GROMACS .gro file of C-alpha atoms in nm:
model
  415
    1UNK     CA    1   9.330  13.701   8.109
    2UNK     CA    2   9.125  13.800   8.376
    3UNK     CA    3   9.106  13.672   8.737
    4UNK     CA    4   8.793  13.518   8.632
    5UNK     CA    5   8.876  13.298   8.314
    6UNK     CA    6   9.250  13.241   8.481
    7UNK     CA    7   9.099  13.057   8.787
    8UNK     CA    8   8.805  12.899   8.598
    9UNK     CA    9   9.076  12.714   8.358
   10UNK     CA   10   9.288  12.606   8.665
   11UNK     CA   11   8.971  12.470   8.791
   12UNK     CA   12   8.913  12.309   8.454
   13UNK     CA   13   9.289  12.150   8.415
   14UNK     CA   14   9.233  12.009   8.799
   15UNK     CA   15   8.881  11.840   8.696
   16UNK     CA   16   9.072  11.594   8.512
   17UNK     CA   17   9.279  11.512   8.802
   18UNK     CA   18   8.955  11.468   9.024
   19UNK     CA   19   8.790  11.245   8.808
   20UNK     CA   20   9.103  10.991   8.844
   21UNK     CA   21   9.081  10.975   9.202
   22UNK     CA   22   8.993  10.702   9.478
   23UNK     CA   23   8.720  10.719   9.766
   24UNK     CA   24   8.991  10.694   9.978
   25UNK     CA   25   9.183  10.973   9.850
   26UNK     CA   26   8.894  11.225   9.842
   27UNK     CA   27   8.790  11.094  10.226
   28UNK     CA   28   9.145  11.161  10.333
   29UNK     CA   29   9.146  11.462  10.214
   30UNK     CA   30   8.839  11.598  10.338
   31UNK     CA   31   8.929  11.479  10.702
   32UNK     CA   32   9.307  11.685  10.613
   33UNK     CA   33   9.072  11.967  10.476
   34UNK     CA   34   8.879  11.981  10.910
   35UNK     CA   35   9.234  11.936  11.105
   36UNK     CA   36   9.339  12.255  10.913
   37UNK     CA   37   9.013  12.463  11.022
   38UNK     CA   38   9.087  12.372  11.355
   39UNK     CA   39   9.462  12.437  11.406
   40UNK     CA   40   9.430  12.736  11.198
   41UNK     CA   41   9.104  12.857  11.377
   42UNK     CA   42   9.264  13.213  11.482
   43UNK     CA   43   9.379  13.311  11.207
   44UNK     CA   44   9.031  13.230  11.034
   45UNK     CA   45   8.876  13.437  11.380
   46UNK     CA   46   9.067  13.730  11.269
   47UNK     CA   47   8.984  13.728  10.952
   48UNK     CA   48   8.630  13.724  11.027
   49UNK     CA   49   8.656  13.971  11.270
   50UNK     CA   50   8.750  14.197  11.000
   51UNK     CA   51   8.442  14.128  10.815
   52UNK     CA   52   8.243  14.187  11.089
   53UNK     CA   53   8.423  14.529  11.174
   54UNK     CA   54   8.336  14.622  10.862
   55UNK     CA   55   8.004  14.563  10.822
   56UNK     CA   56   7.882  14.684  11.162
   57UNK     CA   57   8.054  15.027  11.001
   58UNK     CA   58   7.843  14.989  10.684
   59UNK     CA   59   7.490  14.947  10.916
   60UNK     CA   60   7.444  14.597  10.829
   61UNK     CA   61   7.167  14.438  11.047
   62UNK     CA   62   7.268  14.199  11.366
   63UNK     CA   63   7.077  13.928  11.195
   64UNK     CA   64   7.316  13.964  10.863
   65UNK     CA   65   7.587  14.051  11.104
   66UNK     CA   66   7.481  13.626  11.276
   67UNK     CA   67   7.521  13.512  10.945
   68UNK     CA   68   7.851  13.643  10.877
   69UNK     CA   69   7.981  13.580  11.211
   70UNK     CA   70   8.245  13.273  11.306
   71UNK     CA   71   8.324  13.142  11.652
   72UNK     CA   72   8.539  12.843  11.735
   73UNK     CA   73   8.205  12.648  11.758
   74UNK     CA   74   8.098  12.732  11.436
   75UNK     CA   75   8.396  12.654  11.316
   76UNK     CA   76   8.474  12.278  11.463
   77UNK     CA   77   8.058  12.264  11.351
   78UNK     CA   78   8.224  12.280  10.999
   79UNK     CA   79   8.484  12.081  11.037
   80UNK     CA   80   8.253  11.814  11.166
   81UNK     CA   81   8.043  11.884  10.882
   82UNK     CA   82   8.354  11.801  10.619
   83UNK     CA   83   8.438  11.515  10.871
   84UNK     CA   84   8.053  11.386  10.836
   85UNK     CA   85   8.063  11.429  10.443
   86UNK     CA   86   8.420  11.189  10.432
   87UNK     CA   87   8.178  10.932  10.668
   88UNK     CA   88   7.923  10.915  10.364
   89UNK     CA   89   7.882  10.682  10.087
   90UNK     CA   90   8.076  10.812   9.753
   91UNK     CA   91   7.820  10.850   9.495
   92UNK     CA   92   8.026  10.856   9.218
   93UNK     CA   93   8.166  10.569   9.023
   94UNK     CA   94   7.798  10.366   9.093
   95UNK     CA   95   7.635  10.120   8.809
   96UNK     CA   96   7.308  10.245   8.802
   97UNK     CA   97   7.148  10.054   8.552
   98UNK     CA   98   7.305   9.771   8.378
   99UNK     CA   99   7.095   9.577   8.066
  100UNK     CA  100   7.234   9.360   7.709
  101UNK     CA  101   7.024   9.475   7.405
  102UNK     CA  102   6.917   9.206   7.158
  103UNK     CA  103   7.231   9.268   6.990
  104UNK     CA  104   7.469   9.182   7.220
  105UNK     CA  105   7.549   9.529   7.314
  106UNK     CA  106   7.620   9.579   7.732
  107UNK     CA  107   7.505   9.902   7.813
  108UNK     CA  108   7.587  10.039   8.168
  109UNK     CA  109   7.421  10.397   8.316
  110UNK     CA  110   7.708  10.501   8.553
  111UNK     CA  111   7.715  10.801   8.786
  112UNK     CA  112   8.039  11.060   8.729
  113UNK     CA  113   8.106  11.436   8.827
  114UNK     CA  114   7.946  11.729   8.697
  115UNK     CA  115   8.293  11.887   8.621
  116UNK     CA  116   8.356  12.220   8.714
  117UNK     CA  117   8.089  12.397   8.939
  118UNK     CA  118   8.048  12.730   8.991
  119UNK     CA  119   7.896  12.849   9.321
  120UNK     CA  120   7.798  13.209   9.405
  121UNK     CA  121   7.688  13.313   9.700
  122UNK     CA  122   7.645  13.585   9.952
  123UNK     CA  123   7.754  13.623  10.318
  124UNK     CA  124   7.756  13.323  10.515
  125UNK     CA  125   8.105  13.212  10.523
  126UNK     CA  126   8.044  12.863  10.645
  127UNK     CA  127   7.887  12.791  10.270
  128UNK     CA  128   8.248  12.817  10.147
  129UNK     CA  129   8.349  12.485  10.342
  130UNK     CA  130   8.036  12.303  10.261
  131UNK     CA  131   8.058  12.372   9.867
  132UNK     CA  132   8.402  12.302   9.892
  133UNK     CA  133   8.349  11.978  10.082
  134UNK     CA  134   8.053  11.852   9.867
  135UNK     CA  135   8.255  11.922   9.529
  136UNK     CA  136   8.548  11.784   9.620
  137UNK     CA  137   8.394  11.465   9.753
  138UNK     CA  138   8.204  11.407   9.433
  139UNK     CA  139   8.530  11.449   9.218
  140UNK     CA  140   8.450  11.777   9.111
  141UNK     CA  141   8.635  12.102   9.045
  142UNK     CA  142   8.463  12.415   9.243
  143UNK     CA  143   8.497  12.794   9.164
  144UNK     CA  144   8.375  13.014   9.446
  145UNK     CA  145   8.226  13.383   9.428
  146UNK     CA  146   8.156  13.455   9.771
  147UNK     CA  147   7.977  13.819   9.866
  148UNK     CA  148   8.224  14.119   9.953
  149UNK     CA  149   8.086  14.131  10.292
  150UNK     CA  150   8.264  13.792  10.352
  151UNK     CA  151   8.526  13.866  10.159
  152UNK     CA  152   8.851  13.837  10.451
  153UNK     CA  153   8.692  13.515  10.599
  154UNK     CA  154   8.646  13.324  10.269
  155UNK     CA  155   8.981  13.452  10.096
  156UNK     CA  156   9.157  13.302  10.405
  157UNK     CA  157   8.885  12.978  10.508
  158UNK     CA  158   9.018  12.854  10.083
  159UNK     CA  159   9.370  12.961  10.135
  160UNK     CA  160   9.349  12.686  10.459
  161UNK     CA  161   9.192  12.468  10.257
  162UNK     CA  162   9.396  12.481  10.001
  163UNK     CA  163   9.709  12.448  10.207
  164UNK     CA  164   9.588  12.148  10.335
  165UNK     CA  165   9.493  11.980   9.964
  166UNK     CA  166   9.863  12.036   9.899
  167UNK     CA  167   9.930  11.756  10.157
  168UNK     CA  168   9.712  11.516   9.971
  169UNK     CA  169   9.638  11.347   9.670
  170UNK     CA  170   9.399  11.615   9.548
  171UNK     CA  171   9.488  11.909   9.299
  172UNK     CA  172   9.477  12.260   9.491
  173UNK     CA  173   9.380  12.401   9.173
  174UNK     CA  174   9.044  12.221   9.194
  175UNK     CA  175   8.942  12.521   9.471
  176UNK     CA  176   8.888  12.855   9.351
  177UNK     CA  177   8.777  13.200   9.490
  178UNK     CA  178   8.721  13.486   9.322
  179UNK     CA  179   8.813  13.781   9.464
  180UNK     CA  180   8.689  14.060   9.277
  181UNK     CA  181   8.346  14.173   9.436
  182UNK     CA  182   8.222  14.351   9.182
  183UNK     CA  183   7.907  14.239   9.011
  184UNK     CA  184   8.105  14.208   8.641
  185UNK     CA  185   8.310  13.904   8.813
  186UNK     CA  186   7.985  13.729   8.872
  187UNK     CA  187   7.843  13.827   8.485
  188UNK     CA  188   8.161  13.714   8.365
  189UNK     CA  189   8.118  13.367   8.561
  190UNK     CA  190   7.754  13.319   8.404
  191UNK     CA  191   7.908  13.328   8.041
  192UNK     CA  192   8.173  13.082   8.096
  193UNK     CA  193   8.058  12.827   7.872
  194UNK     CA  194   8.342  12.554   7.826
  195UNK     CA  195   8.509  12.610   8.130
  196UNK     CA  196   8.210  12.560   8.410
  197UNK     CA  197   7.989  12.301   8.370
  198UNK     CA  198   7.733  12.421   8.594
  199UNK     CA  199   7.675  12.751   8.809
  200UNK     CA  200   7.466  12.747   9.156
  201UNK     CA  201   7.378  13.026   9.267
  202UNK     CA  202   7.277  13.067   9.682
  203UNK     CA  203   7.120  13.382   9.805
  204UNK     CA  204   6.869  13.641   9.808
  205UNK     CA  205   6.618  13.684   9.557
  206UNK     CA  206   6.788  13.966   9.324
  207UNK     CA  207   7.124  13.741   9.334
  208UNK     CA  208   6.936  13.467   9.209
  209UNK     CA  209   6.682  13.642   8.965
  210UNK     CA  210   7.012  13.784   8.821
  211UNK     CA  211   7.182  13.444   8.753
  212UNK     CA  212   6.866  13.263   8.605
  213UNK     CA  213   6.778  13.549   8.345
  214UNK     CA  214   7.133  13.598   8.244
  215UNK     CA  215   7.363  13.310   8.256
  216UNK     CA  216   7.487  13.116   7.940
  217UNK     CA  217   7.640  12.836   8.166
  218UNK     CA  218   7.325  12.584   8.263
  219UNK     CA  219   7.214  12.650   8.671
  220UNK     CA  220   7.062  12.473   8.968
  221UNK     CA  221   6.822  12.746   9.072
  222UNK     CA  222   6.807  12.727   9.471
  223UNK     CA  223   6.541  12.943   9.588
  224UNK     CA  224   6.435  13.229   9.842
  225UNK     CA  225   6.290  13.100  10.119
  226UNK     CA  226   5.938  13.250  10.221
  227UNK     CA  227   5.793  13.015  10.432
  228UNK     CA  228   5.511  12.957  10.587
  229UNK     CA  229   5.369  12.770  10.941
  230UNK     CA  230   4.958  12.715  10.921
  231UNK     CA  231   4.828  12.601  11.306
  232UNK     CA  232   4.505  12.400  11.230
  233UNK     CA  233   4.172  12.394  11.434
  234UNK     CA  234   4.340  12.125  11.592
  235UNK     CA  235   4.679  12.194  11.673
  236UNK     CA  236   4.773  12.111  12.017
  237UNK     CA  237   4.867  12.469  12.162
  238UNK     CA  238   5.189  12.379  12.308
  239UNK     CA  239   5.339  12.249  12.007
  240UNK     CA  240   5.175  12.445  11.791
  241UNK     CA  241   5.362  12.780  11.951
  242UNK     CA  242   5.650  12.549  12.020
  243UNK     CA  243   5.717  12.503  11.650
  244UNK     CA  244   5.591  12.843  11.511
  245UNK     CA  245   5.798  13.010  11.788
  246UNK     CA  246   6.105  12.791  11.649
  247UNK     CA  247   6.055  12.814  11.293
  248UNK     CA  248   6.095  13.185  11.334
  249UNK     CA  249   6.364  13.292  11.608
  250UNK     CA  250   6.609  12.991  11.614
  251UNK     CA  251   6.767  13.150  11.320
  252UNK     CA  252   6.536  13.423  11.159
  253UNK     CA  253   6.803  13.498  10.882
  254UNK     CA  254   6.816  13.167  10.740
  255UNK     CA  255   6.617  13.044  10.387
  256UNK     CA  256   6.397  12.819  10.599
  257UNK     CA  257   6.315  13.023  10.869
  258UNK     CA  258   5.932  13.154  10.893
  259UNK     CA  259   5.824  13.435  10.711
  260UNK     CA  260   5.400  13.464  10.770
  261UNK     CA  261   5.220  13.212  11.033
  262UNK     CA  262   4.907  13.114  10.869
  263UNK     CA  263   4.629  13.072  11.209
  264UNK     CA  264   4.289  12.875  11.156
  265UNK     CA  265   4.028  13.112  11.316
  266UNK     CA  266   3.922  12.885  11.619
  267UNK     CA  267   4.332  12.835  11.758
  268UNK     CA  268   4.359  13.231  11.689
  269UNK     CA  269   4.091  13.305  11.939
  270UNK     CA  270   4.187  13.049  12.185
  271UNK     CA  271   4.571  13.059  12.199
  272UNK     CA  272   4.705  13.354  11.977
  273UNK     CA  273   4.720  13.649  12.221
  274UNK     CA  274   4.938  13.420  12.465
  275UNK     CA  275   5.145  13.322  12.128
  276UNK     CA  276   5.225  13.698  12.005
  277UNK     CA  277   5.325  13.770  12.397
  278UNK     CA  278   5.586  13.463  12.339
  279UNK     CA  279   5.716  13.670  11.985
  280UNK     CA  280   5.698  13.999  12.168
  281UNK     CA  281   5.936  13.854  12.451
  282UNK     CA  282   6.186  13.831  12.196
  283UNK     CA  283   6.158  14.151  11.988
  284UNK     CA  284   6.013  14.029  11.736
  285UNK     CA  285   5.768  14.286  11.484
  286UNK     CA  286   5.470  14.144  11.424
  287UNK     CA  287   5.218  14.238  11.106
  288UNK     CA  288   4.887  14.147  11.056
  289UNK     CA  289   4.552  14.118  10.895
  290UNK     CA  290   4.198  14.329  11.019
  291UNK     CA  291   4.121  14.002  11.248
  292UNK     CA  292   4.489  13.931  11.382
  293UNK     CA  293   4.469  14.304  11.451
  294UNK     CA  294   4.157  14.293  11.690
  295UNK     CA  295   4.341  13.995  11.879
  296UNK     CA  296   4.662  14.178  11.868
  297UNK     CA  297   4.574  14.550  11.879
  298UNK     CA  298   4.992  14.625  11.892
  299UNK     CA  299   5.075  14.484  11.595
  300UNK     CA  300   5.122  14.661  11.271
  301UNK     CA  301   4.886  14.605  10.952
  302UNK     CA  302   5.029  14.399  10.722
  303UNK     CA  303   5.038  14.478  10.327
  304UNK     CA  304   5.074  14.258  10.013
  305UNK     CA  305   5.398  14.342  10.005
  306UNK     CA  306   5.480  14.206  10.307
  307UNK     CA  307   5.317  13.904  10.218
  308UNK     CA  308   5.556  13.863   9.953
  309UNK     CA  309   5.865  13.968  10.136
  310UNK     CA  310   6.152  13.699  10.277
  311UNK     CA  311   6.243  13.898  10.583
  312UNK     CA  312   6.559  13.744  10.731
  313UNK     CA  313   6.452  13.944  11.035
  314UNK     CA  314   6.279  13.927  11.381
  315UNK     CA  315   5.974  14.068  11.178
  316UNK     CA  316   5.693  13.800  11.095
  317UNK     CA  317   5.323  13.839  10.925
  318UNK     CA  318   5.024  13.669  11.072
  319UNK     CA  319   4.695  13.600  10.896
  320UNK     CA  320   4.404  13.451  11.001
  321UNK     CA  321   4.212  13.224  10.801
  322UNK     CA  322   3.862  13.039  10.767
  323UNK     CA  323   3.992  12.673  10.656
  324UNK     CA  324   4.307  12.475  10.573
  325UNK     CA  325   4.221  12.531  10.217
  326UNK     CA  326   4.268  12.947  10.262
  327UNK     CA  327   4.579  12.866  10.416
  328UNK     CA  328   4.679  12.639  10.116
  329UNK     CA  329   4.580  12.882   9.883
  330UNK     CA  330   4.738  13.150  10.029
  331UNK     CA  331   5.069  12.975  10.037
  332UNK     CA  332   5.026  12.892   9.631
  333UNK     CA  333   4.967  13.275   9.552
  334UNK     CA  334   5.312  13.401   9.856
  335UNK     CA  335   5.518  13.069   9.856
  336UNK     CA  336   5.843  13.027   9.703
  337UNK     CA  337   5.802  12.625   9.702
  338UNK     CA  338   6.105  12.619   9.967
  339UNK     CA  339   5.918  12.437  10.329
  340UNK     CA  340   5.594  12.469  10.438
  341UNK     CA  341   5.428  12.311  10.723
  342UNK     CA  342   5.086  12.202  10.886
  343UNK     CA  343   5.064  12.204  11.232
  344UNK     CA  344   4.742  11.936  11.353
  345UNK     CA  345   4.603  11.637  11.419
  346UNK     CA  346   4.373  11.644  11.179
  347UNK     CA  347   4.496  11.341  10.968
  348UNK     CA  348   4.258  11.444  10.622
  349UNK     CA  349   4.373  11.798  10.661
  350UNK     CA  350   4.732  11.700  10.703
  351UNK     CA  351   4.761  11.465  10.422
  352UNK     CA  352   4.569  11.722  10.170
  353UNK     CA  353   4.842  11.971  10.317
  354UNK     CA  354   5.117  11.714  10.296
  355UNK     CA  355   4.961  11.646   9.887
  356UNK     CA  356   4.881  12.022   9.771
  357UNK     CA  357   5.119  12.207   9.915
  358UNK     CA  358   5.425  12.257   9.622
  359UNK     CA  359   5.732  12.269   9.802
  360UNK     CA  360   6.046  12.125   9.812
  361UNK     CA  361   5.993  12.031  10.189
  362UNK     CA  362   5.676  12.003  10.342
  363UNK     CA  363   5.622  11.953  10.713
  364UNK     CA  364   5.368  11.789  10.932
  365UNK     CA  365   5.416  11.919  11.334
  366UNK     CA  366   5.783  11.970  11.241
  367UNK     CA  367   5.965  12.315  11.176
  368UNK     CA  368   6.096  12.420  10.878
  369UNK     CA  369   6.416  12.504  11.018
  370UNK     CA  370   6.501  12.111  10.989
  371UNK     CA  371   6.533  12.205  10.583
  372UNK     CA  372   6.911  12.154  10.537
  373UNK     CA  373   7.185  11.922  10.400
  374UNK     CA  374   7.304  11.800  10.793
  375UNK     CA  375   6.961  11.729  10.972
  376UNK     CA  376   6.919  11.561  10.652
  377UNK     CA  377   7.205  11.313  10.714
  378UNK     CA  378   7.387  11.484  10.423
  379UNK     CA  379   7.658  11.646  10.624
  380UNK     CA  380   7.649  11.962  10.475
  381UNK     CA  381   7.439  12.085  10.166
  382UNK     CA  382   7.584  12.303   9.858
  383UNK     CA  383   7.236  12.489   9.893
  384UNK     CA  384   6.862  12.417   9.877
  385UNK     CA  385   6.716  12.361   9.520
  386UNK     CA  386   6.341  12.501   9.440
  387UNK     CA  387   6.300  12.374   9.105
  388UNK     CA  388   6.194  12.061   8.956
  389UNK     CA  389   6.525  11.955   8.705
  390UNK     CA  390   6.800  11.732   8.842
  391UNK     CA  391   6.760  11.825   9.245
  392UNK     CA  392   6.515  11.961   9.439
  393UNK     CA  393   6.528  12.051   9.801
  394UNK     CA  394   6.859  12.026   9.986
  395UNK     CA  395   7.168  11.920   9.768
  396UNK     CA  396   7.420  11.693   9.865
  397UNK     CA  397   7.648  11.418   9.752
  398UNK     CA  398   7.435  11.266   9.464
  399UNK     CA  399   7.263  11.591   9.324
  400UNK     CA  400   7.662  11.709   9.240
  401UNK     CA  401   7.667  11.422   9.026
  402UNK     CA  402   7.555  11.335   8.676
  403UNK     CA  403   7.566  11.015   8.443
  404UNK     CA  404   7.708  10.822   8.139
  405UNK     CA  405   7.648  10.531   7.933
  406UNK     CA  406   7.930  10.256   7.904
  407UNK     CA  407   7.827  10.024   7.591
  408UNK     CA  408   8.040   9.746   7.550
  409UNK     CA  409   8.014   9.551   7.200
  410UNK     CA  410   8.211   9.276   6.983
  411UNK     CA  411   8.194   9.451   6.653
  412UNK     CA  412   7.798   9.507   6.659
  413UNK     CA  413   7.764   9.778   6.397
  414UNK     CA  414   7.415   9.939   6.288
  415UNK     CA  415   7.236   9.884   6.003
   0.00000   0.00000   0.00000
């Protein structure tokens, strides 16, 4: 049996446990699950460090390098993050609906666990504690295919974790990681019909593409993140450049960073030579159209391509446009209906932004960056969903849970 199948059927025999459990059990658990991060902290450090070694050899980019990279802040930030998810209301278990039929029959709509997720995902080790978290809270078994350039960190961040579950009431078994990194361990997970009930894939646009069009198993699609920041007439300059400056460099290799900042014509030839001054402090490339070009002669032309390109970089497009329904339009035709904001004080234009604009997060004078499971009160988030099915936008406690129907009777049979 391969590694695979062997760890997805542990996973499966342990669901059965989870779904048994208490709140209370699950919540101690997860607060074991942080104390274990933190004493074993070094060992995680030099496990990353390894990683890191690594891909600086292979000339992987300092912004993928960010990504990868643990300190012992990021790593009580997890903790706190399981700690956080323990704090929150347990969705499963809930009456949702509850009704009698003419009949006499009782029919109750209760939330349970999915079952048996899987999750693959590329490098950011700090995804392997959130899934883990979120699963395990909502009584569910989780198999983990993390990406090879993570590979040291996440084999020894689950064998902590799982060290720790062996202290509690929860089943070890019910957290997985595959270790194989070849691509045949992640076709192998998408076929796994009858042993994971779901797969979620988190990543780049190929790793996604590639678990849509070929998986068996049903998936939460979470999306590529090419995002978008339109400055209107009317955007007060300060925190127009305030939040465009934020949305981009905070953390350019994130989902919900900024990809292209959309400029009304009358801000661009008022403010936008002192804004690309504030980018070019910091490094970062800047691309853009014929009249971005004439108000920032430096900057390189920017192609379709580019357009349509989720950089994960200190590179960012710029286009100037005529109206706030160019800049809607242009977001329909480049978007990948991740977060989008409007930048004004222009309420009409706002709220026609706030209405047209498809995306699971839309912003008015807010970054995008605030897209994510903890800023919203979730405590962590097992990724950000694109579609429209089950969850959309970012996923925690209750969108790892679905439902069942309890009918109670006294011998009603149908005619």
């Amino acid at each position: 049996m391969s590694e695979v199948r062997e760890k997805a059927a542990l996973a499966k025999q342990a669901a059965t446990v989870m779904n048994r459990l208490t709140t209370n059990e699950k919540n101690k658990a997860l607060q074991v699950m942080a104390d274990h991060l933190i004493v074993q902290q070094d060992s995680i450090l030099a496990a990353n460090l390894k990683d890191i070694d690594r891909g600086r050899a292979n000339g992987t980019s300092e912004s993928l390098l960010d990504r990868l990279t643990l300190t012992q802040s990021r790593i009580a930030d997890i903790a706190d993050g399981l700690r956080q998810v323990a704090e929150l209301p347990d969705p499963v278990g809930k009456t949702l609906e509850s009704f009698e039929r003419p009949n006499g029959l009782r029919v109750e709509k209760i939330s349970v666990p999915l079952g048996v997720i899987g999750m693959i995902y590329e490098a950011r080790p700090n995804v392997t504690v959130d899934a883990a978290g979120l699963c395990l809270k909502t009584g569910n078994a989780v198999v983990l295919r993390g990406g090879s350039a993570a590979l040291d960190s996440n084999r020894r961040i689950v064998e902590v974790l799982r060290e720790a579950l062996a202290t509690t009431a929860l089943p070890p078994d019910a957290l997985q990681l595959i270790e194989d990194p070849s691509r045949s361990s992640v076709d192998e997970m998408l076929k796994l019909n009858g042993l994971l009930d779901v797969v979620i894939p988190r990543g780049g646009a190929s790793l996604i593409r590639n678990v849509v069009e070929n998986a068996t198993v049903p998936v939460i699609e979470t999306g590529a993140g090419i995002c978008h920041t339109y400055l209107d007439e009317s955007a007060q300059p300060a925190m127009a450049a305030d939040i465009a400056f934020n949305a981009k460099v905070q953390r350019p290799s994130v989902c919900n960073s900024m990809e292209t900042l959309l400029v009304h014509e009358a801000w661009a030839n008022r403010h936008l030579s002192e804004l690309a001054n504030r980018f070019h402090s910091v490094n970062v490339e800047l691309r853009g159209c014929d009249r971005t070009l004439t108000l920032i002669p430096e900057a390189k032309s920017v192609t379709e391509a580019d357009y349509a390109t989720e950089y994960n970089d200190y590179i960012m497009n710029i286009r100037i446009v005529a109206s706030v329904d160019e800049a809607i339009g242009h977001i329909r035709k480049y978007g990948t209906m991740h977060s989008e904001c409007i930048v004004t004080e222009n309420e009409e234009h706002a709220a026609a932004f706030l209405q047209q604009v498809d995306a699971a997060a839309v912003y008015h004078n807010a970054s995008t960056r605030f897209t994510d499971g903890f800023e919203f009160g979730y405590g962590a988030e097992i990724g950000i969903s694109t579609q429209k099915l089950h969850a959309r936008g970012p996923m925690g406690l209750p969108a790892l849970t679905s439902t069942k129907f309890r009918v109670y009777g006294n011998g009603q049979v149908r005619g």
